[in-house]
Amino acid sequence: MNDHRGNAIRQCRDLEARCIRVGHEIGQRWAHEWANDLLDKRLPGTFYDHWIAELTGFVQRREALALGVAA
């Protein structure tokens, strides 16, 4: 497993857990499916980079709102 693919999988697993904590079920499912797709190795390791970044930003905003911090 190359470093980028491994990092992307770890990011997806982290996002999955964070989505569960903020109650974002769709994001949790996406992150889970992306990690599984990357583990399958049929897709390039960079395939979901854009979506991982988008979901990370969304989750960060939800976490900030949950803490009462202006996002």
Short mmCIF file of C-alpha atoms in Angstrom, two decimals, residues 4-68:
data_model
loop_
_atom_site.label_atom_id
_atom_site.label_comp_id
_atom_site.label_asym_id
_atom_site.label_seq_id
_atom_site.Cartn_x
_atom_site.Cartn_y
_atom_site.Cartn_z
CA HIS A 4 -0.98 8.28 -0.16
CA ARG A 5 -3.52 5.47 -0.37
CA GLY A 6 -2.82 4.53 3.26
CA ASN A 7 -3.21 8.15 4.39
CA ALA A 8 -6.47 8.51 2.45
CA ILE A 9 -7.83 5.35 4.05
CA ARG A 10 -6.87 6.61 7.52
CA GLN A 11 -8.51 9.96 6.77
CA CYS A 12 -11.69 8.18 5.71
CA ARG A 13 -11.74 6.07 8.87
CA ASP A 14 -11.18 9.21 10.97
CA LEU A 15 -13.94 11.03 9.08
CA GLU A 16 -16.25 8.09 9.61
CA ALA A 17 -15.76 8.33 13.39
CA ARG A 18 -16.10 12.11 13.40
CA CYS A 19 -19.32 11.92 11.37
CA ILE A 20 -20.74 9.49 13.92
CA ARG A 21 -19.88 11.92 16.73
CA VAL A 22 -21.63 14.86 15.03
CA GLY A 23 -24.59 12.77 13.89
CA HIS A 24 -23.97 12.99 10.14
CA GLU A 25 -25.13 9.57 8.99
CA ILE A 26 -24.72 10.17 5.25
CA GLY A 27 -21.15 11.40 5.73
CA GLN A 28 -20.38 8.40 7.90
CA ARG A 29 -21.64 6.07 5.19
CA TRP A 30 -19.70 7.89 2.46
CA ALA A 31 -16.44 7.81 4.42
CA HIS A 32 -16.93 4.12 5.14
CA GLU A 33 -17.58 3.32 1.46
CA TRP A 34 -14.63 5.45 0.29
CA ALA A 35 -12.23 3.65 2.63
CA ASN A 36 -13.50 0.29 1.44
CA ASP A 37 -13.17 1.37 -2.21
CA LEU A 38 -9.59 2.48 -1.60
CA LEU A 39 -8.79 -0.79 0.18
CA ASP A 40 -10.12 -2.64 -2.86
CA LYS A 41 -7.33 -0.94 -4.91
CA ARG A 42 -9.37 -0.70 -8.11
CA LEU A 43 -9.32 3.09 -7.87
CA PRO A 44 -6.25 5.33 -7.80
CA GLY A 45 -5.25 6.40 -4.29
CA THR A 46 -6.10 10.01 -5.11
CA PHE A 47 -9.60 9.26 -6.43
CA TYR A 48 -11.52 10.62 -3.40
CA ASP A 49 -9.12 13.42 -2.38
CA HIS A 50 -11.53 16.20 -3.33
CA TRP A 51 -14.47 14.58 -1.54
CA ILE A 52 -12.39 13.81 1.54
CA ALA A 53 -11.41 17.48 1.72
CA GLU A 54 -15.03 18.62 1.26
CA LEU A 55 -16.38 16.27 3.92
CA THR A 56 -13.55 17.23 6.29
CA GLY A 57 -14.50 20.91 5.97
CA PHE A 58 -18.16 20.12 6.54
CA VAL A 59 -17.42 18.01 9.61
CA GLN A 60 -15.14 20.71 11.02
CA ARG A 61 -17.98 23.23 10.69
CA ARG A 62 -20.43 20.83 12.40
CA GLU A 63 -17.92 20.21 15.21
CA ALA A 64 -17.43 23.93 15.68
CA LEU A 65 -21.19 24.51 15.83
CA ALA A 66 -21.53 21.73 18.39
CA LEU A 67 -18.93 23.47 20.52
CA GLY A 68 -20.63 26.85 20.06
#
